[in-house]
mmCIF file of C-alpha atoms in Angstrom:
data_model
loop_
_atom_site.group_PDB
_atom_site.id
_atom_site.type_symbol
_atom_site.label_atom_id
_atom_site.label_comp_id
_atom_site.label_asym_id
_atom_site.label_seq_id
_atom_site.Cartn_x
_atom_site.Cartn_y
_atom_site.Cartn_z
ATOM 1 C CA MET C 1 0.000 0.000 0.000
ATOM 2 C CA GLY C 2 2.913 2.353 0.646
ATOM 3 C CA ILE C 3 4.168 2.100 -2.944
ATOM 4 C CA PHE C 4 0.615 2.434 -4.323
ATOM 5 C CA SER C 5 -0.130 5.505 -2.189
ATOM 6 C CA THR C 6 3.107 7.118 -3.314
ATOM 7 C CA GLN C 7 2.054 6.660 -6.938
ATOM 8 C CA LEU C 8 -1.214 8.436 -6.158
ATOM 9 C CA ALA C 9 0.485 11.380 -4.487
ATOM 10 C CA ASN C 10 0.922 14.622 -6.420
ATOM 11 C CA VAL C 11 2.696 17.925 -6.002
ATOM 12 C CA VAL C 12 0.595 21.067 -5.873
ATOM 13 C CA GLU C 13 2.794 23.899 -7.188
ATOM 14 C CA TRP C 14 3.027 26.756 -9.674
ATOM 15 C CA ASN C 15 6.242 27.060 -11.690
ATOM 16 C CA GLU C 16 5.238 30.579 -12.799
ATOM 17 C CA SER C 17 6.497 30.206 -16.366
ATOM 18 C CA ASP C 18 4.903 33.563 -17.289
ATOM 19 C CA PRO C 19 5.963 36.290 -14.830
ATOM 20 C CA GLY C 20 3.074 38.470 -16.029
ATOM 21 C CA THR C 21 0.453 36.097 -14.580
ATOM 22 C CA LEU C 22 -1.319 37.345 -11.456
ATOM 23 C CA LEU C 23 -3.689 34.418 -10.770
ATOM 24 C CA TRP C 24 -3.284 30.771 -11.799
ATOM 25 C CA LYS C 25 -5.573 27.832 -10.985
ATOM 26 C CA TRP C 26 -4.010 24.422 -10.327
ATOM 27 C CA GLN C 27 -5.422 22.149 -12.999
ATOM 28 C CA ASN C 28 -5.982 18.917 -10.991
ATOM 29 C CA ASN C 29 -8.775 19.280 -8.411
ATOM 30 C CA GLU C 30 -8.098 15.874 -6.776
ATOM 31 C CA ILE C 31 -5.433 16.029 -4.073
ATOM 32 C CA LYS C 32 -4.163 12.548 -3.232
ATOM 33 C CA LYS C 33 -2.868 11.193 0.074
ATOM 34 C CA GLY C 34 0.791 12.084 0.604
ATOM 35 C CA SER C 35 0.614 15.142 -1.680
ATOM 36 C CA LYS C 36 2.860 18.122 -1.104
ATOM 37 C CA LEU C 37 2.233 21.849 -1.475
ATOM 38 C CA ILE C 38 5.105 24.037 -2.690
ATOM 39 C CA ILE C 39 4.853 27.820 -2.297
ATOM 40 C CA ARG C 40 7.584 29.909 -3.904
ATOM 41 C CA MET C 41 8.711 33.416 -2.956
ATOM 42 C CA GLY C 42 6.209 36.035 -4.100
ATOM 43 C CA GLN C 43 3.312 33.541 -4.147
ATOM 44 C CA ASP C 44 0.220 32.869 -2.058
ATOM 45 C CA ALA C 45 -1.663 29.566 -2.203
ATOM 46 C CA ILE C 46 -5.425 29.633 -1.634
ATOM 47 C CA PHE C 47 -7.525 26.507 -1.035
ATOM 48 C CA MET C 48 -11.175 26.577 -2.139
ATOM 49 C CA TYR C 49 -13.886 24.023 -1.456
ATOM 50 C CA ASN C 50 -17.368 24.179 -2.958
ATOM 51 C CA GLY C 51 -16.726 27.733 -4.169
ATOM 52 C CA ARG C 52 -15.605 29.024 -0.770
ATOM 53 C CA VAL C 53 -12.162 30.150 0.340
ATOM 54 C CA GLU C 54 -11.012 27.656 2.989
ATOM 55 C CA GLY C 55 -7.518 28.922 3.726
ATOM 56 C CA VAL C 56 -4.824 31.312 2.524
ATOM 57 C CA PHE C 57 -1.162 30.291 2.852
ATOM 58 C CA LYS C 58 1.508 32.987 2.396
ATOM 59 C CA HIS C 59 4.809 31.499 3.590
ATOM 60 C CA GLU C 60 7.139 29.967 1.016
ATOM 61 C CA GLY C 61 8.308 26.398 1.481
ATOM 62 C CA GLN C 62 7.239 22.765 1.036
ATOM 63 C CA PHE C 63 4.335 21.458 3.130
ATOM 64 C CA ASP C 64 2.646 18.085 3.644
ATOM 65 C CA ILE C 65 -0.989 18.753 2.772
ATOM 66 C CA GLU C 66 -2.476 16.103 5.089
ATOM 67 C CA SER C 67 -0.587 17.142 8.223
ATOM 68 C CA GLN C 68 0.303 20.788 7.653
ATOM 69 C CA ILE C 69 -2.456 22.232 5.463
ATOM 70 C CA ILE C 70 -5.767 20.431 6.106
ATOM 71 C CA PRO C 71 -5.788 21.174 9.865
ATOM 72 C CA PHE C 72 -5.967 24.875 9.000
ATOM 73 C CA LEU C 73 -8.800 24.619 6.463
ATOM 74 C CA THR C 74 -12.097 25.998 7.758
ATOM 75 C CA THR C 75 -14.525 23.181 6.955
ATOM 76 C CA LEU C 76 -12.038 20.392 6.154
ATOM 77 C CA LYS C 77 -10.197 20.135 9.454
ATOM 78 C CA SER C 78 -11.366 16.558 10.037
ATOM 79 C CA PHE C 79 -10.931 15.328 6.467
ATOM 80 C CA LYS C 80 -9.345 11.872 6.413
ATOM 81 C CA PHE C 81 -7.672 10.442 3.342
ATOM 82 C CA GLY C 82 -8.594 6.882 2.560
ATOM 83 C CA PHE C 83 -8.303 4.447 -0.334
ATOM 84 C CA ASN C 84 -9.800 6.192 -3.399
ATOM 85 C CA THR C 85 -10.917 9.180 -1.303
ATOM 86 C CA PRO C 86 -8.879 12.160 -2.601
ATOM 87 C CA LEU C 87 -9.544 15.687 -1.417
ATOM 88 C CA LYS C 88 -11.556 17.398 -4.145
ATOM 89 C CA ALA C 89 -10.519 20.994 -3.649
ATOM 90 C CA GLU C 90 -9.327 23.851 -5.858
ATOM 91 C CA VAL C 91 -5.949 25.482 -5.299
ATOM 92 C CA LEU C 92 -5.346 28.973 -6.654
ATOM 93 C CA PHE C 93 -1.940 30.639 -6.745
ATOM 94 C CA ILE C 94 -1.569 34.411 -6.494
ATOM 95 C CA ASN C 95 1.459 36.366 -7.740
ATOM 96 C CA THR C 96 2.040 38.977 -5.028
ATOM 97 C CA LYS C 97 4.934 40.787 -6.749
ATOM 98 C CA GLU C 98 4.512 44.311 -8.105
ATOM 99 C CA GLN C 99 4.353 44.432 -11.904
ATOM 100 C CA LEU C 100 5.641 47.242 -14.163
ATOM 101 C CA VAL C 101 3.619 47.675 -17.352
ATOM 102 C CA LYS C 102 4.039 49.956 -20.385
ATOM 103 C CA TRP C 103 0.918 51.655 -21.716
ATOM 104 C CA GLY C 104 -0.074 53.840 -24.644
ATOM 105 C CA THR C 105 -3.300 55.331 -25.938
ATOM 106 C CA LYS C 106 -4.985 53.088 -28.521
ATOM 107 C CA SER C 107 -5.638 56.032 -30.825
ATOM 108 C CA ALA C 108 -5.104 59.783 -30.855
ATOM 109 C CA ILE C 109 -7.276 61.762 -28.415
ATOM 110 C CA ASN C 110 -8.840 64.929 -29.824
ATOM 111 C CA LEU C 111 -8.350 67.610 -27.176
ATOM 112 C CA PRO C 112 -10.093 71.005 -27.399
ATOM 113 C CA ALA C 113 -7.551 73.632 -28.466
ATOM 114 C CA PRO C 114 -7.846 77.318 -29.431
ATOM 115 C CA GLY C 115 -8.116 77.819 -33.207
ATOM 116 C CA LEU C 116 -8.652 74.112 -33.931
ATOM 117 C CA PRO C 117 -12.402 73.430 -34.375
ATOM 118 C CA GLY C 118 -11.917 69.662 -34.583
ATOM 119 C CA GLY C 119 -9.561 69.576 -31.619
ATOM 120 C CA MET C 120 -5.884 68.639 -31.523
ATOM 121 C CA PRO C 121 -5.051 64.903 -31.798
ATOM 122 C CA VAL C 122 -2.622 63.847 -29.067
ATOM 123 C CA ARG C 123 -1.194 60.466 -28.063
ATOM 124 C CA ALA C 124 0.297 59.653 -24.680
ATOM 125 C CA PHE C 125 2.708 56.966 -23.475
ATOM 126 C CA GLY C 126 4.039 55.849 -20.106
ATOM 127 C CA THR C 127 4.142 53.113 -17.466
ATOM 128 C CA PHE C 128 2.100 51.964 -14.502
ATOM 129 C CA SER C 129 2.704 49.501 -11.654
ATOM 130 C CA CYS C 130 0.123 47.112 -10.228
ATOM 131 C CA LYS C 131 -0.148 44.272 -7.720
ATOM 132 C CA VAL C 132 -2.770 42.023 -6.170
ATOM 133 C CA GLU C 133 -4.060 43.855 -3.111
ATOM 134 C CA GLU C 134 -7.013 41.684 -2.038
ATOM 135 C CA ALA C 135 -6.657 38.080 -3.206
ATOM 136 C CA LYS C 136 -10.136 37.077 -1.981
ATOM 137 C CA VAL C 137 -11.743 39.937 -3.943
ATOM 138 C CA LEU C 138 -9.807 38.975 -7.066
ATOM 139 C CA ILE C 139 -10.900 35.350 -6.709
ATOM 140 C CA GLU C 140 -14.517 36.336 -6.142
ATOM 141 C CA LYS C 141 -14.575 38.522 -9.259
ATOM 142 C CA ILE C 142 -12.295 36.539 -11.563
ATOM 143 C CA ALA C 143 -11.743 32.905 -10.498
ATOM 144 C CA GLY C 144 -15.226 31.797 -11.470
ATOM 145 C CA VAL C 145 -14.723 33.156 -14.984
ATOM 146 C CA LYS C 146 -11.040 32.630 -15.805
ATOM 147 C CA LYS C 147 -8.424 30.083 -14.803
ATOM 148 C CA VAL C 148 -5.638 32.565 -15.547
ATOM 149 C CA PHE C 149 -5.586 36.324 -14.957
ATOM 150 C CA THR C 150 -2.632 38.300 -16.312
ATOM 151 C CA VAL C 151 -1.113 41.765 -16.383
ATOM 152 C CA GLN C 152 -2.433 42.080 -19.935
ATOM 153 C CA ASP C 153 -5.977 41.736 -18.559
ATOM 154 C CA VAL C 154 -5.255 44.632 -16.177
ATOM 155 C CA LYS C 155 -3.759 46.673 -19.026
ATOM 156 C CA ASP C 156 -6.800 46.048 -21.249
ATOM 157 C CA ARG C 157 -9.137 47.245 -18.516
ATOM 158 C CA ILE C 158 -7.036 50.343 -17.830
ATOM 159 C CA THR C 159 -6.617 51.408 -21.472
ATOM 160 C CA THR C 160 -10.373 51.112 -21.966
ATOM 161 C CA ASN C 161 -10.880 53.978 -19.480
ATOM 162 C CA LEU C 162 -7.644 55.832 -20.136
ATOM 163 C CA ASP C 163 -8.822 58.038 -23.021
ATOM 164 C CA GLN C 164 -11.662 59.522 -20.974
ATOM 165 C CA LEU C 165 -9.428 59.995 -17.932
ATOM 166 C CA LEU C 166 -6.788 61.781 -19.984
ATOM 167 C CA MET C 167 -9.374 64.107 -21.511
ATOM 168 C CA SER C 168 -10.847 64.807 -18.087
ATOM 169 C CA TRP C 169 -7.557 65.590 -16.311
ATOM 170 C CA ILE C 170 -5.930 67.445 -19.209
ATOM 171 C CA GLY C 171 -8.995 69.658 -19.618
ATOM 172 C CA ARG C 172 -8.842 70.889 -16.017
ATOM 173 C CA GLU C 173 -7.365 74.189 -14.847
ATOM 174 C CA GLY C 174 -6.977 75.616 -18.362
ATOM 175 C CA ARG C 175 -3.815 73.714 -19.256
ATOM 176 C CA ASP C 176 -1.687 74.716 -22.250
ATOM 177 C CA MET C 177 -2.547 72.137 -24.914
ATOM 178 C CA PHE C 178 0.766 72.787 -26.683
ATOM 179 C CA ASN C 179 2.920 72.163 -23.608
ATOM 180 C CA LEU C 180 1.283 69.257 -21.787
ATOM 181 C CA GLN C 181 4.612 67.718 -20.788
ATOM 182 C CA MET C 182 5.032 70.525 -18.255
ATOM 183 C CA ASP C 183 1.898 69.295 -16.431
ATOM 184 C CA ALA C 184 2.543 65.557 -16.929
ATOM 185 C CA GLY C 185 3.186 64.984 -13.208
ATOM 186 C CA SER C 186 -0.074 66.493 -11.938
ATOM 187 C CA ILE C 187 -2.101 64.861 -14.746
ATOM 188 C CA ALA C 188 -0.597 61.445 -13.923
ATOM 189 C CA LYS C 189 -1.303 61.899 -10.206
ATOM 190 C CA GLY C 190 -4.996 62.518 -10.862
ATOM 191 C CA ILE C 191 -5.275 59.569 -13.251
ATOM 192 C CA LEU C 192 -3.531 57.296 -10.712
ATOM 193 C CA SER C 193 -6.172 58.108 -8.107
ATOM 194 C CA ASP C 194 -9.054 57.313 -10.462
ATOM 195 C CA LEU C 195 -7.504 54.129 -11.857
ATOM 196 C CA ASP C 196 -6.670 52.754 -8.413
ATOM 197 C CA ALA C 197 -10.232 53.354 -7.209
ATOM 198 C CA ASP C 198 -11.586 51.453 -10.211
ATOM 199 C CA MET C 199 -9.167 48.503 -10.019
ATOM 200 C CA GLN C 200 -9.692 48.049 -6.268
ATOM 201 C CA ASN C 201 -13.109 46.696 -7.229
ATOM 202 C CA ILE C 202 -11.406 43.534 -8.470
ATOM 203 C CA GLY C 203 -8.695 43.419 -5.788
ATOM 204 C CA ILE C 204 -5.917 45.057 -7.862
ATOM 205 C CA SER C 205 -3.972 48.073 -6.629
ATOM 206 C CA ILE C 206 -2.380 50.603 -9.029
ATOM 207 C CA THR C 207 0.685 51.705 -7.090
ATOM 208 C CA ASN C 208 2.228 54.054 -9.648
ATOM 209 C CA PHE C 209 1.284 55.779 -12.903
ATOM 210 C CA LYS C 210 3.603 57.865 -15.085
ATOM 211 C CA ILE C 211 3.216 59.798 -18.325
ATOM 212 C CA GLU C 212 6.555 59.656 -20.094
ATOM 213 C CA SER C 213 5.626 61.650 -23.187
ATOM 214 C CA PHE C 214 2.882 63.315 -25.199
ATOM 215 C CA SER C 215 3.019 62.899 -28.960
ATOM 216 C CA TYR C 216 1.704 65.674 -31.212
ATOM 217 C CA PRO C 217 1.019 65.517 -34.968
ATOM 218 C CA GLU C 218 3.979 66.311 -37.208
ATOM 219 C CA GLU C 219 2.497 69.681 -38.200
ATOM 220 C CA ILE C 220 2.179 70.770 -34.565
ATOM 221 C CA ARG C 221 5.702 69.597 -33.809
ATOM 222 C CA LYS C 222 7.104 71.688 -36.676
ATOM 223 C CA MET C 223 5.162 74.719 -35.459
ATOM 224 C CA GLN C 224 6.676 74.255 -31.991
ATOM 225 C CA GLU C 225 10.183 74.048 -33.446
ATOM 226 C CA LYS C 226 9.577 77.171 -35.519
ATOM 227 C CA ALA C 227 8.236 79.073 -32.500
ATOM 228 C CA ALA C 228 11.280 78.000 -30.493
ATOM 229 C CA ALA C 229 13.583 79.198 -33.264
ATOM 230 C CA GLN C 230 11.790 82.545 -33.391
ATOM 231 C CA SER C 231 12.137 83.038 -29.659
ATOM 232 C CA MET C 232 15.840 82.211 -29.871
ATOM 233 C CA VAL C 233 16.372 84.837 -32.590
ATOM 234 C CA GLY C 234 14.298 87.282 -30.559
ATOM 235 C CA ASP C 235 12.878 89.258 -33.479
ATOM 236 C CA VAL C 236 10.360 88.056 -36.076
ATOM 237 C CA GLY C 237 11.696 90.387 -38.780
ATOM 238 C CA ARG C 238 15.220 89.130 -38.249
ATOM 239 C CA TYR C 239 13.959 85.531 -38.249
ATOM 240 C CA GLN C 240 12.343 86.102 -41.641
ATOM 241 C CA GLN C 241 15.594 87.528 -42.994
ATOM 242 C CA ILE C 242 17.546 84.511 -41.772
ATOM 243 C CA ALA C 243 14.915 82.100 -43.146
ATOM 244 C CA VAL C 244 14.939 83.798 -46.574
ATOM 245 C CA ALA C 245 18.729 83.857 -46.739
ATOM 246 C CA ASP C 246 18.832 80.179 -45.817
ATOM 247 C CA ALA C 247 16.158 79.286 -48.376
ATOM 248 C CA MET C 248 17.967 81.261 -51.107
ATOM 249 C CA GLY C 249 21.220 79.586 -50.214
ATOM 250 C CA LYS C 250 19.647 76.157 -50.563
ATOM 251 C CA GLY C 251 17.996 77.143 -53.824
ATOM 252 C CA GLY C 252 21.267 78.445 -55.211
ATOM 253 C CA ALA C 253 22.952 75.187 -54.336
ATOM 254 C CA GLY C 254 20.646 73.360 -56.734
ATOM 255 C CA THR C 255 18.717 71.447 -54.123
ATOM 256 C CA GLY C 256 15.369 72.256 -55.759
ATOM 257 C CA GLY C 257 11.995 72.468 -54.032
ATOM 258 C CA SER C 258 8.272 72.379 -54.523
ATOM 259 C CA VAL C 259 6.259 75.144 -56.167
ATOM 260 C CA ALA C 260 4.601 75.929 -52.855
ATOM 261 C CA SER C 261 7.993 76.258 -51.195
ATOM 262 C CA ASP C 262 9.212 78.591 -53.964
ATOM 263 C CA MET C 263 6.116 80.772 -53.568
ATOM 264 C CA VAL C 264 6.645 81.022 -49.826
ATOM 265 C CA GLN C 265 10.280 81.974 -50.340
ATOM 266 C CA LEU C 266 9.295 84.618 -52.920
ATOM 267 C CA GLN C 267 6.694 86.146 -50.602
ATOM 268 C CA MET C 268 9.111 86.183 -47.697
ATOM 269 C CA GLY C 269 11.790 87.725 -49.955
ATOM 270 C CA MET C 270 9.448 90.495 -51.040
ATOM 271 C CA ALA C 271 8.468 91.169 -47.448
ATOM 272 C CA MET C 272 12.097 91.285 -46.466
ATOM 273 C CA GLY C 273 12.908 93.675 -49.333
ATOM 274 C CA GLN C 274 10.128 96.012 -48.272
ATOM 275 C CA GLN C 275 11.326 95.867 -44.694
ATOM 276 C CA MET C 276 14.881 96.646 -45.733
ATOM 277 C CA MET C 277 13.815 99.570 -47.969
ATOM 278 C CA GLN C 278 11.886 101.057 -45.068
ATOM 279 C CA GLY C 279 14.933 100.677 -42.889
ATOM 280 C CA MET C 280 17.174 102.302 -45.461
ATOM 281 C CA MET C 281 14.770 105.225 -45.877
ATOM 282 C CA GLN C 282 14.824 105.744 -42.134
ATOM 283 C CA THR C 283 18.611 105.548 -42.188
ATOM 284 C CA GLY C 284 18.735 108.115 -45.004
ATOM 285 C CA GLN C 285 16.542 110.472 -43.055
ATOM 286 C CA GLN C 286 18.772 110.105 -40.024
ATOM 287 C CA SER C 287 21.913 110.726 -42.097
ATOM 288 C CA GLN C 288 20.489 114.001 -43.426
ATOM 289 C CA THR C 289 20.086 115.327 -39.886
ATOM 290 C CA ALA C 290 23.339 113.887 -38.515
ATOM 291 C CA PRO C 291 26.540 116.006 -38.388
ATOM 292 C CA ALA C 292 29.282 115.392 -40.920
ATOM 293 C CA GLY C 293 31.288 112.278 -40.143
ATOM 294 C CA GLY C 294 28.580 111.073 -37.732
ATOM 295 C CA LEU C 295 27.752 108.002 -39.830
ATOM 296 C CA GLN C 296 31.074 106.476 -40.587
ATOM 297 C CA GLY C 297 30.969 103.622 -43.110
ATOM 298 C CA GLN C 298 27.430 104.401 -44.337
ATOM 299 C CA GLY C 299 26.198 106.417 -47.335
ATOM 300 C CA ALA C 300 25.851 110.166 -46.689
ATOM 301 C CA SER C 301 23.791 112.853 -48.408
ATOM 302 C CA VAL C 302 26.035 115.360 -50.315
ATOM 303 C CA GLY C 303 24.338 118.193 -52.197
ATOM 304 C CA GLY C 304 20.982 116.375 -51.980
ATOM 305 C CA GLN C 305 22.376 113.213 -53.611
ATOM 306 C CA GLN C 306 22.768 109.852 -51.871
ATOM 307 C CA THR C 307 26.340 108.589 -51.875
ATOM 308 C CA LEU C 308 27.264 104.907 -51.650
ATOM 309 C CA PRO C 309 28.550 103.441 -48.390
ATOM 310 C CA SER C 310 32.257 102.734 -48.007
ATOM 311 C CA VAL C 311 31.712 99.078 -47.044
ATOM 312 C CA SER C 312 29.565 96.357 -48.589
ATOM 313 C CA PRO C 313 26.049 96.079 -47.066
ATOM 314 C CA LYS C 314 24.634 92.658 -46.101
ATOM 315 C CA PHE C 315 21.719 92.941 -48.569
ATOM 316 C CA CYS C 316 21.327 94.706 -51.924
ATOM 317 C CA PRO C 317 19.306 97.935 -51.348
ATOM 318 C CA ASN C 318 17.729 97.538 -54.798
ATOM 319 C CA CYS C 319 16.482 93.901 -54.824
ATOM 320 C CA GLY C 320 17.139 92.593 -51.285
ATOM 321 C CA THR C 321 19.479 89.761 -52.360
ATOM 322 C CA PRO C 322 22.099 88.746 -49.734
ATOM 323 C CA THR C 323 25.544 90.067 -50.765
ATOM 324 C CA THR C 324 28.794 88.166 -50.820
ATOM 325 C CA GLY C 325 31.246 91.070 -50.340
ATOM 326 C CA THR C 326 31.467 91.949 -54.059
ATOM 327 C CA LYS C 327 31.152 95.542 -55.262
ATOM 328 C CA PHE C 328 28.158 94.823 -57.484
ATOM 329 C CA CYS C 329 24.964 92.840 -56.764
ATOM 330 C CA GLY C 330 25.062 89.383 -58.313
ATOM 331 C CA ASN C 331 21.308 89.497 -58.948
ATOM 332 C CA CYS C 332 20.468 92.971 -60.332
ATOM 333 C CA GLY C 333 23.957 94.393 -60.970
ATOM 334 C CA SER C 334 23.526 97.471 -58.773
ATOM 335 C CA GLN C 335 26.700 98.997 -57.297
ATOM 336 C CA LEU C 336 26.794 98.215 -53.584
ATOM 337 C CA PHE C 337 29.586 100.445 -52.202
ATOM 338 C CA ALA C 338 32.062 103.089 -53.330
#
């Protein structure tokens, strides 16, 4: 009988081949005489009988079920193994370790933004951490439906509500839609509170939630870069001059461009030319009132006629083309300096 009983014995354990599993049900419901229970670090073992939780075991180690486990089960304390009388009970294993999960919005969220009637599409990405907080609650809500419950199940539930939560917390306190990263910490803190309250209903705790980045459409990103460049230059007029000079330089190098790009460059060039002419007229007026020798290196008015400056200007006063230090303009041929 000793050999036969040994053959009937089994080992109740969870090898945890997938670290992302939070709940796993032992597949064999018949526990034979002489069976052992093995609990590994970061695991809880829960015995259930007729749909009720009979005992929760949290300490890792190897235990004899007949002598070390059954005496602590609520309604099975007096259960006696006999020939062909296995214990028909369910054993559920809980992963108690905290899990780090990456998340991202399923699709772009249209956020209300000034000047954009359809809203501004924004994506968000980050991480959250979760763990099993109340094993009995998780079993009550999940064990009757699924034999395995994973981190992916938690992620699916969270991302289902995430779009609405992001819209709700981003829309508060009049945040700047074009600089959401500045408020990422406070937005994440509010979302964490709401997500944790929801997941506690199934025994899961959300211990941390972070927004690592917001992703804007390419057009918005280019506008942000342009605005940053303008602020670095400090003057819009000067920025236009630099942009036109750069565009002309690229065009002269034979790089080519679209018709729309050429039109933009032409319009900016004309605007720059007008701006420069106005500046030169103002300079001429100042030179007429200035004492002799007061404007060294610039053209002076002699006998009512405008004389040429003694050094090459940066732009041709006639057509606005950037100069290269030559005496005559390479575009219109006008003399640049005496």
